[in-house]
JSON list of C-alpha atoms and ligand atoms in Angstrom, two decimals:
[
{"chain": "A", "resi": 1, "resn": "UNK", "atom": "CA", "xyz": [-5.18, 60.87, -10.44]},
{"chain": "A", "resi": 2, "resn": "UNK", "atom": "CA", "xyz": [-5.68, 63.45, -13.20]},
{"chain": "A", "resi": 3, "resn": "UNK", "atom": "CA", "xyz": [-8.45, 63.25, -15.77]},
{"chain": "A", "resi": 4, "resn": "UNK", "atom": "CA", "xyz": [-6.99, 64.34, -19.07]},
{"chain": "A", "resi": 5, "resn": "UNK", "atom": "CA", "xyz": [-3.62, 62.77, -19.51]},
{"chain": "A", "resi": 6, "resn": "UNK", "atom": "CA", "xyz": [-4.81, 59.19, -19.83]},
{"chain": "A", "resi": 7, "resn": "UNK", "atom": "CA", "xyz": [-3.46, 57.85, -16.54]},
{"chain": "A", "resi": 8, "resn": "UNK", "atom": "CA", "xyz": [-6.87, 57.18, -15.20]},
{"chain": "A", "resi": 9, "resn": "UNK", "atom": "CA", "xyz": [-7.66, 54.88, -18.17]},
{"chain": "A", "resi": 10, "resn": "UNK", "atom": "CA", "xyz": [-4.24, 53.24, -18.09]},
{"chain": "A", "resi": 11, "resn": "UNK", "atom": "CA", "xyz": [-4.65, 52.48, -14.39]},
{"chain": "A", "resi": 12, "resn": "UNK", "atom": "CA", "xyz": [-8.00, 50.82, -15.05]},
{"chain": "A", "resi": 13, "resn": "UNK", "atom": "CA", "xyz": [-6.67, 48.72, -17.87]},
{"chain": "A", "resi": 14, "resn": "UNK", "atom": "CA", "xyz": [-3.52, 47.85, -15.92]},
{"chain": "A", "resi": 15, "resn": "UNK", "atom": "CA", "xyz": [-5.66, 46.42, -13.07]},
{"chain": "A", "resi": 16, "resn": "UNK", "atom": "CA", "xyz": [-7.69, 44.30, -15.50]},
{"chain": "A", "resi": 17, "resn": "UNK", "atom": "CA", "xyz": [-4.45, 43.13, -17.15]},
{"chain": "A", "resi": 18, "resn": "UNK", "atom": "CA", "xyz": [-2.89, 42.11, -13.85]},
{"chain": "A", "resi": 19, "resn": "UNK", "atom": "CA", "xyz": [-6.00, 40.09, -13.06]},
{"chain": "A", "resi": 20, "resn": "UNK", "atom": "CA", "xyz": [-5.64, 38.36, -16.47]},
{"chain": "A", "resi": 21, "resn": "UNK", "atom": "CA", "xyz": [-1.91, 37.62, -15.65]},
{"chain": "A", "resi": 22, "resn": "UNK", "atom": "CA", "xyz": [-2.94, 36.04, -12.30]},
{"chain": "A", "resi": 23, "resn": "UNK", "atom": "CA", "xyz": [-5.66, 33.97, -13.94]},
{"chain": "A", "resi": 24, "resn": "UNK", "atom": "CA", "xyz": [-3.18, 32.70, -16.62]},
{"chain": "A", "resi": 25, "resn": "UNK", "atom": "CA", "xyz": [-0.71, 31.91, -13.84]},
{"chain": "A", "resi": 26, "resn": "UNK", "atom": "CA", "xyz": [-3.35, 29.88, -11.99]},
{"chain": "A", "resi": 27, "resn": "UNK", "atom": "CA", "xyz": [-4.43, 28.07, -15.21]},
{"chain": "A", "resi": 28, "resn": "UNK", "atom": "CA", "xyz": [-0.82, 26.99, -15.70]},
{"chain": "A", "resi": 29, "resn": "UNK", "atom": "CA", "xyz": [-0.97, 24.95, -12.55]},
{"chain": "A", "resi": 30, "resn": "UNK", "atom": "CA", "xyz": [-3.96, 22.98, -13.82]},
{"chain": "A", "resi": 31, "resn": "UNK", "atom": "CA", "xyz": [-2.19, 20.60, -16.18]},
{"chain": "A", "resi": 32, "resn": "UNK", "atom": "CA", "xyz": [0.34, 19.30, -13.67]},
{"chain": "A", "resi": 33, "resn": "UNK", "atom": "CA", "xyz": [-2.49, 18.75, -11.19]},
{"chain": "A", "resi": 34, "resn": "UNK", "atom": "CA", "xyz": [-4.42, 16.89, -13.88]},
{"chain": "A", "resi": 35, "resn": "UNK", "atom": "CA", "xyz": [-1.33, 14.75, -14.83]},
{"chain": "A", "resi": 36, "resn": "UNK", "atom": "CA", "xyz": [-1.01, 13.60, -11.24]},
{"chain": "A", "resi": 37, "resn": "UNK", "atom": "CA", "xyz": [-4.74, 12.90, -10.96]},
{"chain": "A", "resi": 38, "resn": "UNK", "atom": "CA", "xyz": [-5.16, 15.52, -8.22]},
{"chain": "A", "resi": 39, "resn": "UNK", "atom": "CA", "xyz": [-8.72, 16.66, -8.86]},
{"chain": "A", "resi": 40, "resn": "UNK", "atom": "CA", "xyz": [-9.06, 18.30, -5.42]},
{"chain": "A", "resi": 41, "resn": "UNK", "atom": "CA", "xyz": [-6.09, 20.51, -6.37]},
{"chain": "A", "resi": 42, "resn": "UNK", "atom": "CA", "xyz": [-7.76, 21.34, -9.74]},
{"chain": "A", "resi": 43, "resn": "UNK", "atom": "CA", "xyz": [-10.94, 22.22, -7.83]},
{"chain": "A", "resi": 44, "resn": "UNK", "atom": "CA", "xyz": [-8.92, 24.50, -5.46]},
{"chain": "A", "resi": 45, "resn": "UNK", "atom": "CA", "xyz": [-7.36, 26.23, -8.39]},
{"chain": "A", "resi": 46, "resn": "UNK", "atom": "CA", "xyz": [-10.85, 26.71, -9.97]},
{"chain": "A", "resi": 47, "resn": "UNK", "atom": "CA", "xyz": [-12.03, 28.39, -6.78]},
{"chain": "A", "resi": 48, "resn": "UNK", "atom": "CA", "xyz": [-8.92, 30.71, -6.77]},
{"chain": "A", "resi": 49, "resn": "UNK", "atom": "CA", "xyz": [-9.53, 31.61, -10.45]},
{"chain": "A", "resi": 50, "resn": "UNK", "atom": "CA", "xyz": [-13.21, 32.37, -9.55]},
{"chain": "A", "resi": 51, "resn": "UNK", "atom": "CA", "xyz": [-12.05, 34.66, -6.67]},
{"chain": "A", "resi": 52, "resn": "UNK", "atom": "CA", "xyz": [-10.06, 36.75, -9.26]},
{"chain": "A", "resi": 53, "resn": "UNK", "atom": "CA", "xyz": [-12.70, 36.72, -11.88]},
{"chain": "A", "resi": 54, "resn": "UNK", "atom": "CA", "xyz": [-15.71, 37.82, -9.81]},
{"chain": "A", "resi": 55, "resn": "UNK", "atom": "CA", "xyz": [-14.72, 41.48, -9.45]},
{"chain": "A", "resi": 56, "resn": "UNK", "atom": "CA", "xyz": [-12.86, 41.41, -12.82]},
{"chain": "A", "resi": 57, "resn": "UNK", "atom": "CA", "xyz": [-15.91, 40.27, -14.73]},
{"chain": "A", "resi": 58, "resn": "UNK", "atom": "CA", "xyz": [-18.09, 42.84, -12.94]},
{"chain": "A", "resi": 59, "resn": "UNK", "atom": "CA", "xyz": [-15.76, 45.68, -13.93]},
{"chain": "A", "resi": 60, "resn": "UNK", "atom": "CA", "xyz": [-15.73, 44.43, -17.54]},
{"chain": "A", "resi": 61, "resn": "UNK", "atom": "CA", "xyz": [-19.45, 43.83, -17.89]},
{"chain": "A", "resi": 62, "resn": "UNK", "atom": "CA", "xyz": [-20.75, 46.80, -15.90]},
{"chain": "A", "resi": 63, "resn": "UNK", "atom": "CA", "xyz": [-17.99, 49.32, -16.56]},
{"chain": "A", "resi": 64, "resn": "UNK", "atom": "CA", "xyz": [-16.05, 48.69, -19.68]},
{"chain": "A", "resi": 65, "resn": "UNK", "atom": "CA", "xyz": [-18.30, 46.66, -21.96]},
{"chain": "A", "resi": 66, "resn": "UNK", "atom": "CA", "xyz": [-21.35, 48.98, -21.86]},
{"chain": "A", "resi": 67, "resn": "UNK", "atom": "CA", "xyz": [-19.17, 51.73, -23.18]},
{"chain": "A", "resi": 68, "resn": "UNK", "atom": "CA", "xyz": [-18.01, 49.47, -26.04]},
{"chain": "A", "resi": 69, "resn": "UNK", "atom": "CA", "xyz": [-21.23, 47.75, -26.89]},
{"chain": "A", "resi": 70, "resn": "UNK", "atom": "CA", "xyz": [-22.62, 50.46, -29.23]},
{"chain": "A", "resi": 71, "resn": "UNK", "atom": "CA", "xyz": [-19.57, 50.17, -31.56]},
{"chain": "A", "resi": 72, "resn": "UNK", "atom": "CA", "xyz": [-18.81, 46.44, -31.10]},
{"chain": "A", "resi": 73, "resn": "UNK", "atom": "CA", "xyz": [-22.14, 44.75, -30.23]},
{"chain": "A", "resi": 74, "resn": "UNK", "atom": "CA", "xyz": [-21.36, 41.31, -31.70]},
{"chain": "A", "resi": 75, "resn": "UNK", "atom": "CA", "xyz": [-17.89, 41.04, -30.07]},
{"chain": "A", "resi": 76, "resn": "UNK", "atom": "CA", "xyz": [-19.10, 42.22, -26.66]},
{"chain": "A", "resi": 77, "resn": "UNK", "atom": "CA", "xyz": [-22.03, 39.70, -26.78]},
{"chain": "A", "resi": 78, "resn": "UNK", "atom": "CA", "xyz": [-19.64, 36.92, -27.69]},
{"chain": "A", "resi": 79, "resn": "UNK", "atom": "CA", "xyz": [-17.26, 37.83, -24.86]},
{"chain": "A", "resi": 80, "resn": "UNK", "atom": "CA", "xyz": [-20.11, 37.87, -22.33]},
{"chain": "A", "resi": 81, "resn": "UNK", "atom": "CA", "xyz": [-21.34, 34.49, -23.52]},
{"chain": "A", "resi": 82, "resn": "UNK", "atom": "CA", "xyz": [-17.76, 33.12, -22.99]},
{"chain": "A", "resi": 83, "resn": "UNK", "atom": "CA", "xyz": [-17.80, 34.56, -19.43]},
{"chain": "A", "resi": 84, "resn": "UNK", "atom": "CA", "xyz": [-20.99, 32.59, -18.64]},
{"chain": "A", "resi": 85, "resn": "UNK", "atom": "CA", "xyz": [-19.50, 29.38, -20.03]},
{"chain": "A", "resi": 86, "resn": "UNK", "atom": "CA", "xyz": [-16.26, 29.81, -17.99]},
{"chain": "A", "resi": 87, "resn": "UNK", "atom": "CA", "xyz": [-18.32, 30.61, -14.81]},
{"chain": "A", "resi": 88, "resn": "UNK", "atom": "CA", "xyz": [-20.54, 27.53, -15.16]},
{"chain": "A", "resi": 89, "resn": "UNK", "atom": "CA", "xyz": [-17.60, 25.10, -15.27]},
{"chain": "A", "resi": 90, "resn": "UNK", "atom": "CA", "xyz": [-15.77, 26.87, -12.44]},
{"chain": "A", "resi": 91, "resn": "UNK", "atom": "CA", "xyz": [-19.00, 26.94, -10.40]},
{"chain": "A", "resi": 92, "resn": "UNK", "atom": "CA", "xyz": [-19.03, 23.18, -10.16]},
{"chain": "A", "resi": 93, "resn": "UNK", "atom": "CA", "xyz": [-16.10, 23.42, -7.76]},
{"chain": "A", "resi": 94, "resn": "UNK", "atom": "CA", "xyz": [-17.78, 26.12, -5.63]},
{"chain": "A", "resi": 95, "resn": "UNK", "atom": "CA", "xyz": [-18.15, 25.81, -1.81]},
{"chain": "A", "resi": 96, "resn": "UNK", "atom": "CA", "xyz": [-15.11, 23.53, -1.38]},
{"chain": "A", "resi": 97, "resn": "UNK", "atom": "CA", "xyz": [-16.68, 20.86, -3.62]},
{"chain": "A", "resi": 98, "resn": "UNK", "atom": "CA", "xyz": [-14.46, 18.48, -5.66]},
{"chain": "A", "resi": 99, "resn": "UNK", "atom": "CA", "xyz": [-16.77, 17.69, -8.59]},
{"chain": "A", "resi": 100, "resn": "UNK", "atom": "CA", "xyz": [-17.69, 14.03, -8.81]},
{"chain": "A", "resi": 101, "resn": "UNK", "atom": "CA", "xyz": [-18.33, 14.16, -12.57]},
{"chain": "A", "resi": 102, "resn": "UNK", "atom": "CA", "xyz": [-15.42, 12.26, -14.16]},
{"chain": "A", "resi": 103, "resn": "UNK", "atom": "CA", "xyz": [-15.62, 14.54, -17.23]},
{"chain": "A", "resi": 104, "resn": "UNK", "atom": "CA", "xyz": [-15.20, 17.72, -15.17]},
{"chain": "A", "resi": 105, "resn": "UNK", "atom": "CA", "xyz": [-11.40, 17.84, -15.24]},
{"chain": "A", "resi": 106, "resn": "UNK", "atom": "CA", "xyz": [-11.31, 17.70, -19.00]},
{"chain": "A", "resi": 107, "resn": "UNK", "atom": "CA", "xyz": [-14.17, 20.17, -19.31]},
{"chain": "A", "resi": 108, "resn": "UNK", "atom": "CA", "xyz": [-12.33, 22.54, -17.03]},
{"chain": "A", "resi": 109, "resn": "UNK", "atom": "CA", "xyz": [-9.08, 22.29, -19.11]},
{"chain": "A", "resi": 110, "resn": "UNK", "atom": "CA", "xyz": [-11.08, 22.93, -22.30]},
{"chain": "A", "resi": 111, "resn": "UNK", "atom": "CA", "xyz": [-12.83, 25.98, -20.72]},
{"chain": "A", "resi": 112, "resn": "UNK", "atom": "CA", "xyz": [-9.59, 27.36, -19.38]},
{"chain": "A", "resi": 113, "resn": "UNK", "atom": "CA", "xyz": [-7.94, 27.00, -22.86]},
{"chain": "A", "resi": 114, "resn": "UNK", "atom": "CA", "xyz": [-10.88, 28.95, -24.24]},
{"chain": "A", "resi": 115, "resn": "UNK", "atom": "CA", "xyz": [-10.42, 31.50, -21.38]},
{"chain": "A", "resi": 116, "resn": "UNK", "atom": "CA", "xyz": [-6.78, 32.08, -22.33]},
{"chain": "A", "resi": 117, "resn": "UNK", "atom": "CA", "xyz": [-7.85, 32.84, -25.93]},
{"chain": "A", "resi": 118, "resn": "UNK", "atom": "CA", "xyz": [-10.59, 35.01, -24.57]},
{"chain": "A", "resi": 119, "resn": "UNK", "atom": "CA", "xyz": [-8.09, 37.02, -22.48]},
{"chain": "A", "resi": 120, "resn": "UNK", "atom": "CA", "xyz": [-5.94, 37.52, -25.55]},
{"chain": "A", "resi": 121, "resn": "UNK", "atom": "CA", "xyz": [-9.00, 38.82, -27.45]},
{"chain": "A", "resi": 122, "resn": "UNK", "atom": "CA", "xyz": [-9.61, 41.27, -24.64]},
{"chain": "A", "resi": 123, "resn": "UNK", "atom": "CA", "xyz": [-6.09, 42.45, -24.40]},
{"chain": "A", "resi": 124, "resn": "UNK", "atom": "CA", "xyz": [-5.39, 42.72, -28.16]},
{"chain": "A", "resi": 125, "resn": "UNK", "atom": "CA", "xyz": [-8.82, 43.97, -29.07]},
{"chain": "A", "resi": 126, "resn": "UNK", "atom": "CA", "xyz": [-11.11, 45.37, -26.47]},
{"chain": "A", "resi": 127, "resn": "UNK", "atom": "CA", "xyz": [-8.55, 47.03, -24.23]},
{"chain": "A", "resi": 128, "resn": "UNK", "atom": "CA", "xyz": [-6.69, 48.96, -26.99]},
{"chain": "A", "resi": 129, "resn": "UNK", "atom": "CA", "xyz": [-10.06, 49.95, -28.56]},
{"chain": "A", "resi": 130, "resn": "UNK", "atom": "CA", "xyz": [-11.26, 51.18, -25.15]},
{"chain": "A", "resi": 131, "resn": "UNK", "atom": "CA", "xyz": [-8.05, 53.20, -24.58]},
{"chain": "A", "resi": 132, "resn": "UNK", "atom": "CA", "xyz": [-8.57, 54.76, -28.07]},
{"chain": "A", "resi": 133, "resn": "UNK", "atom": "CA", "xyz": [-12.23, 55.57, -27.86]},
{"chain": "A", "resi": 134, "resn": "UNK", "atom": "CA", "xyz": [-13.57, 56.01, -24.27]},
{"chain": "A", "resi": 135, "resn": "UNK", "atom": "CA", "xyz": [-13.81, 59.45, -22.70]},
{"chain": "A", "resi": 136, "resn": "UNK", "atom": "CA", "xyz": [-13.33, 60.70, -19.18]},
{"chain": "A", "resi": 137, "resn": "UNK", "atom": "CA", "xyz": [-16.93, 60.07, -18.13]},
{"chain": "A", "resi": 138, "resn": "UNK", "atom": "CA", "xyz": [-16.78, 56.49, -19.29]},
{"chain": "A", "resi": 139, "resn": "UNK", "atom": "CA", "xyz": [-13.51, 55.86, -17.43]},
{"chain": "A", "resi": 140, "resn": "UNK", "atom": "CA", "xyz": [-15.06, 57.39, -14.32]},
{"chain": "A", "resi": 141, "resn": "UNK", "atom": "CA", "xyz": [-17.93, 54.90, -14.67]},
{"chain": "A", "resi": 142, "resn": "UNK", "atom": "CA", "xyz": [-15.41, 52.07, -14.93]},
{"chain": "A", "resi": 143, "resn": "UNK", "atom": "CA", "xyz": [-13.64, 53.34, -11.83]},
{"chain": "A", "resi": 144, "resn": "UNK", "atom": "CA", "xyz": [-16.98, 53.50, -9.94]},
{"chain": "A", "resi": 145, "resn": "UNK", "atom": "CA", "xyz": [-17.71, 49.85, -10.68]},
{"chain": "A", "resi": 146, "resn": "UNK", "atom": "CA", "xyz": [-14.17, 48.93, -9.63]},
{"chain": "A", "resi": 147, "resn": "UNK", "atom": "CA", "xyz": [-14.61, 50.78, -6.36]},
{"chain": "A", "resi": 148, "resn": "UNK", "atom": "CA", "xyz": [-17.72, 48.75, -5.65]},
{"chain": "A", "resi": 149, "resn": "UNK", "atom": "CA", "xyz": [-16.30, 45.43, -6.86]},
{"chain": "A", "resi": 150, "resn": "UNK", "atom": "CA", "xyz": [-12.83, 45.58, -5.27]},
{"chain": "A", "resi": 151, "resn": "UNK", "atom": "CA", "xyz": [-10.16, 43.24, -6.43]},
{"chain": "A", "resi": 152, "resn": "UNK", "atom": "CA", "xyz": [-8.76, 39.92, -5.28]},
{"chain": "A", "resi": 153, "resn": "UNK", "atom": "CA", "xyz": [-5.25, 41.12, -6.08]},
{"chain": "A", "resi": 154, "resn": "UNK", "atom": "CA", "xyz": [-2.93, 42.86, -3.64]},
{"chain": "A", "resi": 155, "resn": "UNK", "atom": "CA", "xyz": [-2.71, 46.53, -4.43]},
{"chain": "A", "resi": 156, "resn": "UNK", "atom": "CA", "xyz": [0.46, 47.48, -6.33]},
{"chain": "A", "resi": 157, "resn": "UNK", "atom": "CA", "xyz": [3.20, 49.28, -4.39]},
{"chain": "A", "resi": 158, "resn": "UNK", "atom": "CA", "xyz": [2.87, 52.98, -5.21]},
{"chain": "B", "resi": 201, "resn": "LIG", "atom": "FE1", "xyz": [-11.03, 40.05, -18.78]}
]
């Protein structure tokens, strides 16, 4: 990958975007499960969403966001607070647990609706701003975090 033509930055953003797409796809299965009262299925979907989000959030918060925080401190702080809220609702289904709290399915749906808006804010705001403003060193830092974090997605065919 070359350093100056932008392909490095585009590849980083493309991977984050494909993770968003997978999360949105998984979220779309929650309502049918909820309608049929299948809380175990909702919990399984929550765990699959977490699997995609763990490396994704690490790349955002340790690679991309630090490079943006000087220019957009309030927006980045708000996005990180939303990550914590999403994680806490998803974590209730960790370790194969189907949450017993009768309010959990509705809380999960609310959080996932918020997560979809959050994803749009990243894709329409943070990602274009990053592509416009970050330099080679900053993209290398993003790539370094990605190399450590891995991804839950299959690698694209090259
Ligand atoms: Fe994201």
